[in-house]
Coordinates of C-alpha atoms in Angstrom, one line a residue:
M1 CA 0.2 0.0 0.0
A2 CA 2.8 2.4 0.3
I3 CA 3.1 3.0 -3.4
Y4 CA -0.5 3.9 -3.4
I5 CA 0.2 6.5 -0.3
Y6 CA 3.5 8.0 -1.8
T7 CA 1.4 8.5 -5.3
A8 CA -1.5 10.3 -3.6
L9 CA 1.0 12.4 -1.4
F10 CA 3.5 13.3 -3.9
A11 CA 2.2 13.3 -7.4
P12 CA 0.7 16.7 -6.4
L13 CA 4.2 17.9 -5.5
L14 CA 5.6 16.6 -8.9
G15 CA 2.9 18.6 -10.9
A16 CA 3.8 21.8 -8.8
L17 CA 7.6 21.4 -9.7
F18 CA 7.0 20.8 -13.2
A19 CA 5.0 23.9 -13.9
A20 CA 7.2 25.9 -11.5
F21 CA 9.9 24.8 -14.0
Y22 CA 8.1 26.4 -16.9
A23 CA 6.6 29.2 -14.6
M24 CA 8.7 32.1 -16.2
K25 CA 8.3 31.0 -19.7
P26 CA 5.5 31.5 -22.3
K27 CA 2.2 29.7 -21.3
N28 CA 1.8 26.2 -22.5
I29 CA -1.5 24.1 -22.2
I30 CA 0.6 21.0 -21.7
T31 CA 1.5 22.4 -18.2
G32 CA -2.1 22.2 -17.3
V33 CA -2.3 18.9 -18.8
V34 CA 0.2 17.3 -17.2
N35 CA -0.5 19.0 -13.7
S36 CA -4.3 17.7 -14.0
A37 CA -3.3 14.3 -15.1
L38 CA -0.9 14.3 -11.9
I39 CA -3.6 15.2 -9.7
A40 CA -6.1 13.1 -10.9
L41 CA -3.4 10.0 -10.8
S42 CA -3.4 11.2 -6.8
T43 CA -7.2 11.0 -6.7
A44 CA -6.9 7.4 -8.3
A45 CA -4.5 6.5 -5.8
S46 CA -6.6 7.6 -2.6
I47 CA -9.7 5.9 -4.3
V48 CA -7.9 2.5 -4.5
L49 CA -6.8 3.0 -0.5
L50 CA -10.7 3.5 0.1
C51 CA -11.8 0.7 -1.7
V52 CA -9.2 -1.8 0.0
M53 CA -9.1 0.0 3.5
G54 CA -10.0 -2.4 6.3
E55 CA -10.2 -2.1 10.0
E56 CA -6.1 -1.2 10.3
A57 CA -4.7 1.9 9.3
F58 CA -2.2 2.4 6.5
S59 CA 1.1 4.1 7.7
V60 CA 4.4 4.7 6.5
K61 CA 7.6 6.4 7.8
L62 CA 9.3 8.2 5.2
T63 CA 12.4 9.4 7.4
D64 CA 13.1 10.5 11.1
W65 CA 12.4 14.2 11.1
I66 CA 13.3 15.8 14.3
S67 CA 15.1 14.2 17.1
V68 CA 16.0 16.5 19.9
G69 CA 16.4 15.1 23.6
D70 CA 13.3 13.4 24.3
L71 CA 11.2 14.9 21.1
S72 CA 11.1 12.2 18.1
I73 CA 9.1 13.3 15.4
P74 CA 9.1 10.9 12.2
F75 CA 8.1 12.3 8.9
G76 CA 5.5 9.5 8.8
F77 CA 1.8 9.4 7.3
V78 CA -1.4 7.4 8.2
V79 CA -4.4 6.6 5.9
D80 CA -7.2 5.7 8.0
R81 CA -10.7 6.2 7.6
V82 CA -11.0 9.8 8.3
S83 CA -8.1 10.7 6.3
V84 CA -8.7 8.6 3.1
I85 CA -12.6 10.4 3.2
M86 CA -10.7 13.7 3.1
M87 CA -7.9 12.4 0.6
V88 CA -10.7 11.2 -2.0
T89 CA -13.0 14.5 -1.5
V90 CA -9.9 17.1 -1.8
G91 CA -8.7 14.9 -4.7
V92 CA -12.0 14.8 -6.7
V93 CA -12.4 18.8 -6.1
S94 CA -9.3 19.4 -6.9
T95 CA -9.2 17.5 -10.3
A96 CA -12.1 18.8 -11.5
V97 CA -10.9 22.4 -10.6
H98 CA -7.5 21.7 -12.3
I99 CA -9.3 20.6 -15.3
Y100 CA -11.2 23.5 -15.4
S101 CA -8.5 25.7 -14.7
I102 CA -7.2 24.8 -18.3
G103 CA -10.0 26.8 -20.0
Y104 CA -10.7 29.4 -17.4
M105 CA -6.8 30.2 -17.6
A106 CA -6.1 29.3 -21.1
H107 CA -5.6 33.6 -21.6
D108 CA -3.6 34.4 -18.8
R109 CA -0.1 35.1 -19.2
S110 CA 1.0 33.5 -15.9
F111 CA -0.7 30.2 -17.0
N112 CA 2.5 28.2 -15.7
R113 CA 2.8 29.8 -12.4
F114 CA -0.9 29.3 -11.5
F115 CA -0.7 25.6 -12.2
S116 CA 2.2 25.3 -10.0
Y117 CA 0.7 27.4 -7.2
L118 CA -2.6 25.3 -7.4
S119 CA -0.5 22.0 -7.4
A120 CA 1.2 23.1 -4.4
F121 CA -1.9 23.9 -2.5
V122 CA -3.3 20.4 -3.1
F123 CA -0.1 18.9 -1.7
S124 CA 0.2 20.9 1.2
M125 CA -3.5 19.6 2.1
L126 CA -2.5 16.3 1.6
V127 CA 0.1 16.8 3.8
L128 CA -2.3 18.1 6.4
V129 CA -4.7 15.4 6.5
M130 CA -2.6 12.7 6.1
S131 CA 0.1 13.2 8.8
D132 CA 0.1 11.2 11.9
N133 CA 1.3 13.8 14.2
F134 CA 0.5 17.4 15.1
A135 CA 4.0 18.8 13.8
G136 CA 3.2 17.2 10.4
L137 CA -0.3 18.3 10.5
F138 CA 0.9 22.0 11.3
I139 CA 3.4 22.1 8.3
G140 CA 0.9 21.2 6.0
W141 CA -1.4 23.7 7.7
E142 CA 1.1 26.6 7.1
G143 CA 1.7 25.4 3.6
V144 CA -1.8 25.7 2.8
G145 CA -1.9 29.3 4.4
L146 CA 1.2 29.8 2.2
C147 CA -0.2 28.7 -0.9
S148 CA -3.4 30.3 -0.3
W149 CA -1.8 33.9 0.0
M150 CA 0.0 33.1 -3.5
L151 CA -3.4 32.2 -5.2
I152 CA -5.5 35.1 -3.7
G153 CA -2.9 37.5 -4.4
F154 CA -2.1 35.9 -7.9
W155 CA -3.0 39.0 -9.7
Y156 CA -0.7 40.9 -7.4
E157 CA -0.4 43.9 -10.0
R158 CA -4.1 44.6 -8.4
D159 CA -3.8 46.7 -5.2
S160 CA -7.2 44.8 -4.1
A161 CA -5.8 41.2 -4.5
S162 CA -2.5 42.3 -2.6
W163 CA -4.4 43.6 0.4
A164 CA -6.8 40.4 0.3
A165 CA -3.9 37.9 0.3
N166 CA -2.2 39.8 3.0
E167 CA -5.5 40.0 5.2
A168 CA -5.7 36.3 4.8
F169 CA -2.6 35.4 5.7
I170 CA -2.0 37.8 8.5
M171 CA -5.4 36.8 9.9
N172 CA -4.5 33.0 9.8
R173 CA -1.2 33.9 11.4
I174 CA -2.8 35.3 14.4
A175 CA -5.1 32.2 14.7
D176 CA -2.1 29.6 14.0
L177 CA -0.3 31.2 17.1
G178 CA -3.2 29.7 19.2
M179 CA -2.7 26.6 17.7
L180 CA 1.0 26.6 18.0
L181 CA 0.7 26.9 21.6
G182 CA -1.7 24.1 21.8
I183 CA 0.8 22.0 20.1
F184 CA 3.6 23.1 22.7
V185 CA 1.0 22.1 25.6
I186 CA 0.2 18.7 24.0
Y187 CA 4.2 18.1 24.1
W188 CA 4.6 19.6 27.3
Q189 CA 1.5 17.5 29.0
F190 CA 2.2 14.1 26.7
G191 CA 6.0 14.1 25.9
T192 CA 4.8 12.9 22.2
L193 CA 3.2 14.7 19.3
Q194 CA 2.1 11.5 17.7
Y195 CA -1.8 11.0 17.4
E196 CA -2.0 7.7 18.7
A197 CA -0.2 8.3 21.9
V198 CA -1.7 11.8 22.4
F199 CA -5.3 10.4 21.8
A200 CA -4.8 7.3 23.9
A201 CA -3.8 9.3 26.9
A202 CA -6.4 12.2 26.6
S203 CA -9.2 10.3 28.7
S204 CA -6.8 10.3 31.7
T205 CA -5.4 13.6 31.5
D206 CA -6.3 16.3 33.8
T207 CA -9.6 18.2 32.6
M208 CA -7.8 21.7 32.6
V209 CA -5.2 21.2 30.7
L210 CA -7.4 19.2 27.9
T211 CA -9.6 22.5 28.0
L212 CA -6.9 24.4 27.8
I213 CA -5.2 22.6 24.7
G214 CA -8.8 22.2 23.0
I215 CA -9.2 25.9 23.2
L216 CA -5.9 26.7 21.9
L217 CA -6.4 24.1 19.1
F218 CA -9.7 25.7 18.3
I219 CA -8.6 29.3 17.7
G220 CA -6.4 27.6 15.0
A221 CA -9.4 26.5 13.6
M222 CA -11.3 29.5 13.6
G223 CA -8.7 31.2 11.6
K224 CA -8.6 28.7 8.8
S225 CA -12.2 27.9 9.0
A226 CA -13.1 31.7 9.0
Q227 CA -15.3 31.7 12.3
F228 CA -16.3 34.9 14.2
P229 CA -14.3 37.1 14.8
L230 CA -12.0 35.9 12.4
H231 CA -13.8 35.5 9.4
T232 CA -13.6 38.7 7.2
W233 CA -10.8 37.4 5.0
L234 CA -13.2 34.9 3.5
A235 CA -15.3 37.2 1.4
D236 CA -12.2 39.5 0.7
A237 CA -10.5 36.2 -0.5
M238 CA -12.5 36.4 -3.7
E239 CA -10.0 38.8 -5.3
G240 CA -8.3 35.3 -6.6
P241 CA -9.3 33.8 -9.4
T242 CA -12.4 31.5 -9.3
P243 CA -10.9 28.3 -9.7
V244 CA -9.0 29.3 -6.3
S245 CA -12.3 30.2 -4.8
A246 CA -13.7 26.7 -5.5
L247 CA -10.7 25.2 -4.1
I248 CA -10.1 27.1 -1.0
H249 CA -14.1 27.4 -0.2
A250 CA -14.9 23.8 -0.7
A251 CA -12.7 21.0 -0.2
T252 CA -9.6 22.2 1.3
M253 CA -8.4 25.2 3.4
V254 CA -11.7 26.5 5.2
T255 CA -12.5 23.0 6.1
A256 CA -9.2 22.3 7.6
G257 CA -10.3 23.5 10.9
V258 CA -13.2 21.2 10.9
Y259 CA -10.8 18.2 10.2
L260 CA -8.8 19.3 13.2
V261 CA -11.7 19.2 15.2
I262 CA -13.0 16.0 14.0
R263 CA -9.6 14.4 14.0
A264 CA -9.2 15.6 17.7
N265 CA -12.2 14.0 18.8
P266 CA -10.7 12.1 21.8
I267 CA -9.8 15.2 23.3
Y268 CA -12.9 17.3 22.6
L269 CA -14.9 14.2 24.0
N270 CA -13.7 14.8 27.3
I271 CA -14.2 18.4 27.3
P272 CA -18.0 18.7 26.6
D273 CA -18.0 22.5 27.6
V274 CA -15.6 23.6 25.1
G275 CA -17.9 21.2 22.3
F276 CA -20.7 23.2 23.3
F277 CA -19.3 26.7 22.7
I278 CA -17.9 25.4 19.4
A279 CA -21.5 24.3 18.6
S280 CA -22.9 27.6 19.8
L281 CA -20.4 29.5 17.7
G282 CA -21.0 27.6 14.8
A283 CA -24.7 28.2 15.0
F284 CA -24.1 31.7 15.3
V285 CA -22.2 32.0 12.3
A286 CA -24.7 29.8 10.4
V287 CA -27.0 32.8 10.8
F288 CA -24.5 35.8 10.9
A289 CA -23.1 34.9 7.2
A290 CA -26.7 33.8 6.0
L291 CA -27.7 37.2 6.3
M292 CA -24.7 39.0 4.7
A293 CA -25.6 36.6 1.8
L294 CA -29.2 37.8 2.0
V295 CA -28.2 41.4 0.9
N296 CA -24.9 40.9 -0.9
N297 CA -25.0 41.8 -5.1
D298 CA -21.4 40.1 -5.5
L299 CA -21.8 36.9 -7.0
K300 CA -18.8 35.3 -6.0
R301 CA -19.4 37.1 -2.3
I302 CA -22.9 35.5 -2.1
I303 CA -21.4 32.1 -2.3
A304 CA -18.6 32.8 0.0
Y305 CA -20.8 33.9 2.6
S306 CA -22.8 30.8 1.8
T307 CA -19.6 28.6 2.6
L308 CA -19.0 30.5 6.0
S309 CA -22.7 30.0 7.1
Q310 CA -22.1 25.8 6.2
L311 CA -19.2 25.9 8.0
G312 CA -21.2 26.8 11.2
Y313 CA -23.0 24.1 10.5
M314 CA -20.3 21.6 10.4
F315 CA -18.9 23.0 13.7
V316 CA -22.3 22.6 15.3
A317 CA -22.4 19.0 14.6
A318 CA -18.5 18.5 15.6
G319 CA -19.2 20.4 18.6
L320 CA -22.0 18.4 20.1
G321 CA -20.3 15.2 19.3
A322 CA -21.6 14.1 16.1
Y323 CA -18.2 14.1 14.3
W324 CA -19.0 11.4 11.5
I325 CA -22.3 14.0 10.3
A326 CA -19.8 17.2 10.5
L327 CA -17.6 15.0 8.3
F328 CA -20.5 13.9 6.0
H329 CA -21.5 17.2 5.6
L330 CA -18.0 18.5 4.9
V331 CA -18.1 16.0 1.9
T332 CA -21.4 16.8 0.5
H333 CA -20.8 20.4 0.6
A334 CA -17.4 20.3 -1.0
Y335 CA -19.3 18.6 -4.2
F336 CA -22.0 21.3 -4.6
K337 CA -20.1 24.3 -3.4
S338 CA -17.3 23.8 -5.8
L339 CA -19.9 23.5 -8.3
L340 CA -21.4 26.8 -7.6
F341 CA -18.0 28.5 -7.6
L342 CA -17.1 27.2 -11.0
G343 CA -20.5 28.0 -12.6
A344 CA -19.9 31.4 -11.3
G345 CA -16.5 31.6 -13.1
N346 CA -18.5 30.9 -16.3
V347 CA -21.0 33.7 -15.4
M348 CA -18.1 36.1 -15.0
H349 CA -16.7 35.0 -18.2
A350 CA -19.7 35.8 -20.0
M351 CA -20.4 39.1 -18.4
H352 CA -16.5 40.3 -18.9
E353 CA -15.5 39.6 -15.3
D354 CA -18.6 41.9 -13.7
L355 CA -19.6 40.2 -10.3
N356 CA -22.8 42.5 -9.6
I357 CA -25.8 40.5 -10.2
K358 CA -27.9 43.5 -10.6
N359 CA -25.9 44.0 -14.1
M360 CA -27.1 40.4 -15.2
G361 CA -30.4 38.7 -15.7
S362 CA -31.9 36.5 -18.3
L363 CA -28.6 34.5 -19.2
F364 CA -30.2 31.1 -19.2
K365 CA -30.8 31.1 -23.0
S366 CA -26.9 31.7 -23.2
L367 CA -25.6 29.7 -20.4
K368 CA -28.0 26.6 -20.5
I369 CA -25.5 24.0 -19.0
T370 CA -24.0 26.3 -16.6
A371 CA -27.3 27.3 -15.3
L372 CA -28.7 23.7 -14.9
L373 CA -25.6 22.8 -12.9
M374 CA -25.7 25.8 -10.7
I375 CA -29.4 25.1 -10.1
I376 CA -28.6 21.8 -9.1
A377 CA -26.2 22.8 -6.7
S378 CA -28.3 25.4 -5.2
V379 CA -31.0 22.8 -4.7
A380 CA -28.5 20.4 -2.9
L381 CA -27.5 24.0 -0.6
A382 CA -30.9 24.3 0.1
G383 CA -31.3 20.8 1.4
I384 CA -33.9 19.7 -1.1
Y385 CA -34.7 15.9 -1.1
P386 CA -33.1 14.0 -2.7
F387 CA -30.2 15.9 -3.1
A388 CA -26.8 15.7 -1.3
G389 CA -27.6 18.6 1.1
F390 CA -31.0 17.4 2.4
F391 CA -29.2 14.4 4.0
S392 CA -26.1 16.1 5.6
K393 CA -27.6 19.2 7.0
D394 CA -31.1 17.9 8.0
K395 CA -28.8 15.3 10.0
I396 CA -27.2 18.2 11.6
L397 CA -30.7 19.7 12.7
E398 CA -31.6 16.2 14.2
V399 CA -28.2 16.3 16.4
A400 CA -29.2 19.8 17.8
L401 CA -32.7 18.4 18.5
N402 CA -31.5 15.3 20.0
E403 CA -29.2 17.2 22.6
N404 CA -32.4 19.5 23.7
A405 CA -30.1 22.4 22.1
Y406 CA -33.4 24.2 21.0
I407 CA -31.7 27.6 20.4
L408 CA -28.9 26.3 18.4
Y409 CA -31.7 24.3 16.3
S410 CA -34.1 27.3 15.9
A411 CA -30.7 29.2 14.5
L412 CA -29.9 26.2 12.4
W413 CA -33.7 25.9 11.1
A414 CA -33.8 29.8 10.5
G415 CA -30.7 29.5 8.6
A416 CA -31.9 26.8 6.2
G417 CA -34.8 29.1 5.1
L418 CA -32.3 31.9 4.4
T419 CA -29.9 29.7 2.7
A420 CA -32.6 28.5 0.2
F421 CA -33.7 32.3 -0.1
Y422 CA -30.1 33.6 -0.9
S423 CA -29.1 30.8 -3.2
F424 CA -32.5 31.0 -5.5
R425 CA -32.1 35.0 -5.1
L426 CA -28.7 34.5 -6.9
I427 CA -30.1 32.0 -9.7
F428 CA -33.4 34.1 -10.3
V429 CA -31.4 37.6 -10.7
V430 CA -28.8 36.2 -12.6
F431 CA -30.7 33.5 -15.3
F432 CA -34.3 34.4 -14.9
G433 CA -34.6 38.2 -14.0
Q434 CA -34.6 40.5 -16.6
S435 CA -31.6 41.6 -18.3
S436 CA -29.7 44.4 -17.2
W437 CA -26.2 44.2 -19.5
D438 CA -25.0 46.2 -22.4
K439 CA -26.5 44.1 -25.5
N440 CA -24.0 45.9 -27.7
H441 CA -20.8 45.2 -26.1
I442 CA -21.4 41.8 -24.2
H443 CA -22.5 38.5 -26.0
P444 CA -22.6 35.9 -23.1
H445 CA -21.5 32.3 -24.1
E446 CA -21.1 29.3 -22.5
A447 CA -17.6 28.5 -21.3
A448 CA -15.0 26.2 -23.0
K449 CA -15.9 22.5 -23.2
S450 CA -13.3 21.4 -20.9
S451 CA -14.4 23.5 -18.2
I452 CA -17.9 22.3 -18.4
F453 CA -16.5 18.5 -18.6
A454 CA -15.0 19.5 -15.2
M455 CA -17.8 20.4 -13.9
L456 CA -20.3 17.4 -14.6
P457 CA -18.9 14.9 -12.2
L458 CA -19.6 17.6 -9.2
G459 CA -23.1 18.0 -10.9
V460 CA -23.6 14.3 -10.5
L461 CA -22.1 14.0 -6.8
A462 CA -24.3 16.8 -5.6
V463 CA -27.3 14.5 -6.6
I464 CA -26.3 11.6 -5.3
A465 CA -23.5 11.9 -2.6
G466 CA -26.3 12.0 0.1
L467 CA -27.8 8.5 -1.0
F468 CA -24.5 7.0 0.6
E469 CA -25.5 8.1 4.0
Q470 CA -25.8 4.7 5.6
L471 CA -22.7 3.5 3.8
F472 CA -20.3 6.4 5.0
E473 CA -21.8 6.3 8.7
E474 CA -21.0 2.4 8.8
F475 CA -17.6 3.1 7.2
V476 CA -16.2 6.2 9.4
T477 CA -17.6 4.9 13.0
A478 CA -15.2 2.2 12.6
L479 CA -12.9 5.1 13.5
L480 CA -15.0 8.0 14.7
P481 CA -17.3 7.9 17.5
Q482 CA -20.9 6.6 17.1
Y483 CA -23.8 8.9 17.5
A484 CA -26.8 7.7 19.0
F485 CA -30.1 9.4 18.5
G486 CA -33.0 9.1 21.0
I487 CA -35.8 11.2 19.5
A488 CA -38.7 9.4 18.2
H489 CA -39.4 8.6 14.6
D490 CA -42.5 11.2 14.6
T491 CA -40.6 13.9 15.8
V492 CA -37.7 13.4 13.2
V493 CA -40.7 13.3 10.3
L494 CA -41.8 16.7 11.7
M495 CA -38.5 18.3 11.9
I496 CA -37.8 16.9 8.4
A497 CA -41.1 18.4 7.0
S498 CA -40.5 21.7 8.8
T499 CA -37.0 22.2 7.5
L500 CA -38.1 21.2 4.3
G501 CA -41.2 23.5 4.3
I502 CA -38.8 26.4 5.6
A503 CA -36.6 25.6 2.5
V504 CA -39.4 25.7 0.1
F505 CA -40.7 28.8 1.6
G506 CA -37.6 30.8 0.8
I507 CA -37.4 29.5 -2.6
S508 CA -40.9 30.3 -3.3
F509 CA -40.6 33.6 -1.7
A510 CA -37.5 34.1 -3.9
F511 CA -39.4 33.2 -7.1
Y512 CA -42.2 35.8 -6.3
M513 CA -39.7 38.6 -5.7
Y514 CA -37.5 38.1 -8.4
V515 CA -39.1 36.6 -11.1
I516 CA -42.8 37.4 -10.5
K517 CA -42.4 40.8 -9.1
D518 CA -38.8 41.1 -10.5
E519 CA -38.2 43.8 -8.1
G520 CA -36.2 42.4 -5.2
F521 CA -36.1 44.1 -2.2
P522 CA -38.3 47.3 -2.0
K523 CA -36.4 50.7 -2.0
W524 CA -37.2 51.3 1.4
I525 CA -35.8 48.3 2.7
E526 CA -32.7 49.0 1.0
K527 CA -32.6 52.6 2.6
S528 CA -33.2 51.1 6.0
A529 CA -30.6 51.2 8.9
I530 CA -30.6 47.2 9.2
Y531 CA -30.1 46.8 5.2
K532 CA -27.2 48.8 5.4
F533 CA -25.9 47.4 8.5
L534 CA -25.7 43.8 7.0
F535 CA -24.7 45.0 3.4
N536 CA -21.6 46.4 5.6
Q537 CA -21.0 43.2 7.3
Y538 CA -22.4 44.5 10.7
Y539 CA -19.5 47.3 10.1
I540 CA -17.1 44.9 11.5
P541 CA -14.2 45.6 9.0
Q542 CA -14.6 49.2 9.7
L543 CA -14.1 48.6 13.5
Y544 CA -11.2 46.6 12.8
Q545 CA -10.0 49.2 10.4
S546 CA -10.3 52.0 13.1
Y547 CA -9.5 50.3 16.4
I548 CA -6.8 47.7 15.3
V549 CA -5.3 48.4 11.9
R550 CA -5.1 52.7 12.3
P551 CA -3.9 52.2 16.0
F552 CA -1.3 49.5 15.0
E553 CA -0.2 51.5 11.7
A554 CA 0.4 54.8 14.3
V555 CA 2.4 52.7 16.4
A556 CA 4.4 51.7 13.6
Q557 CA 4.8 55.1 12.1
F558 CA 5.8 56.2 15.6
S559 CA 8.4 53.5 15.8
W560 CA 9.8 54.3 12.3
K561 CA 10.0 57.7 12.4
K562 CA 10.6 58.5 16.2
L563 CA 12.6 55.5 17.3
D564 CA 14.1 54.0 14.2
E565 CA 15.0 56.8 12.2
K566 CA 15.7 59.4 14.9
L567 CA 17.2 57.2 17.6
I568 CA 18.7 53.8 16.4
D569 CA 19.5 54.9 12.7
A570 CA 20.9 58.1 14.1
S571 CA 23.1 56.5 16.7
V572 CA 24.6 54.2 14.0
D573 CA 25.3 56.9 11.7
L574 CA 26.8 59.2 14.4
I575 CA 29.4 56.0 15.2
A576 CA 29.8 55.5 11.5
R577 CA 30.5 59.4 10.8
A578 CA 33.0 59.6 14.0
L579 CA 34.7 56.2 12.7
H580 CA 34.8 58.0 8.9
Q581 CA 36.3 61.5 10.1
G582 CA 38.7 59.8 12.5
G583 CA 40.0 57.9 9.6
D584 CA 40.1 60.6 7.1
K585 CA 42.2 62.4 9.7
A586 CA 44.6 59.9 10.5
R587 CA 45.0 59.2 6.9
R588 CA 47.5 62.3 7.3
M589 CA 50.1 60.3 9.0
Q590 CA 50.2 57.9 6.0
S591 CA 51.5 60.7 3.7
G592 CA 55.3 58.5 2.7
N593 CA 57.3 61.5 3.4
L594 CA 60.4 60.5 5.4
S595 CA 60.7 63.3 7.3
A596 CA 57.0 63.4 8.4
M597 CA 57.2 59.8 9.6
L598 CA 60.3 60.3 11.7
R599 CA 58.6 63.3 13.5
W600 CA 55.4 60.9 13.9
M601 CA 57.8 58.0 15.4
V602 CA 59.4 60.7 17.8
F603 CA 55.8 62.0 18.6
G604 CA 55.0 58.5 19.3
L605 CA 58.2 57.7 21.3
G606 CA 57.5 60.8 23.7
V607 CA 53.8 59.4 24.1
L608 CA 54.7 56.2 25.5
L609 CA 57.2 57.4 27.6
L610 CA 54.8 59.5 29.3
I611 CA 52.6 56.8 29.5
A612 CA 55.4 54.6 31.4
L613 CA 56.4 57.5 33.6
F614 CA 52.6 57.9 34.7
Y615 CA 52.3 54.0 35.4
E616 CA 55.8 54.3 37.3
S617 CA 54.6 57.2 39.6

């Protein structure tokens, strides 16, 4: 099995290096084809590992990595029933994104560089999920952060792209400090960073120490998965190319935080209070983000806020101990959300990169395939039976009800209605609303065949992935804890009916507002304080700018102008000038004139004699 593990892990790295070799050369379609083939090879190896997975995990040790004193960390990887699910999910979405990117990025002069970054991103994510210890996970974690910085800021000539990349990078570094401290505490407490040893000893560890570890690790997860208050980078990351958005917001970077909590479940099972906090924050974010998506007019930002909301659902399940359900929603969400982003890329190209949905409308005739695929993804996102989102999202609501967490359940139920509304608001405005684009300069057309081909498997999975719920549960609960439901069957049926009802109502209301009336929100609502409050992201970015960024900038300016330039630089320059002037004056001694040299010798001899007499006395 080692050959399959190495193939799954290192094929993306090989692709990244291959593309990097041609990064500064003219774009070559072969670069995209080779990288896509290598990602597909990695995915095929992951699928083989999934199919042959038994009770025992597959593990390999590449080499010894860090060995200092009592600390010994091998460069090892483990493929078990959790990591292999993540490997397949990452692989399937990444393969689709790579193939899609061949057509999408065909006219970009940095085509080769893009594929190098993209494949490196996949490699880093695989290191993260396949590592058998916290140090390896952290290396993959930081690798994903670095690659996301390069990809979000790919068009670095744009100030907005560079700013968004830096924002994502810095905000994640803040959170990663918490995670790093958590890893230090793990080593201090357990004397090892290997998953197997740490998790085996977790149940007998002091609760206070476990609580500290759980909180610190979750701080790292909050940054990667953009949970409040470290959420603002997610929507701004839309400055990157659309395939990047599909990869970051579907199956890779933003799900890493959820994966961490699922992987560290033996720790969180022993600290239920921390788990409930995670669930509560997740429920808050589910509604918090959905309300922002409700009023936003940016095509990609609407989908990004949707991702933020769905991550909240995943954290609710993980926080309440239903780890396999959190993983199940992570998987189904990856397929339909990546499909939505890729579809948005098609619409952007058709609209000459315009992202304002108010400038679109009536695009169904020109983009029939894209529209149908995005409708499928939106139905799945809204949780309509029998699409994938119905099975995974409704299961999370069932968990909240089972735990008697009625406030959390109510928030998730309301979030389901909001999700259905904003998803189909986008669909109806973009594809069926009154056209608002310039017909003399814009001629919408379907995307390249390769891009459509890449989207089709995701469309199929968005429909059928939920049907494998029972098989999925049996597979992953051989490693993850079982979750026992204790609510009556009639209650479950009523809950499902109410959730479906609120989703259908959301879709119907969106149809009424944007198709029948074709007006959207009334003007008086758009001018209201609450609408502006939501449209401006609760003014949180402005608060960060006013109370964190500007004070920090003021301190930096003071340190630069007053301390660095006038104190430190001035001191160094003074010493340099004194030495320079002293040397300039001393240079006269080396005139080469014999009489002058003799005079200096006599003068020096006199000085030495005076010193000698002084010490004698």
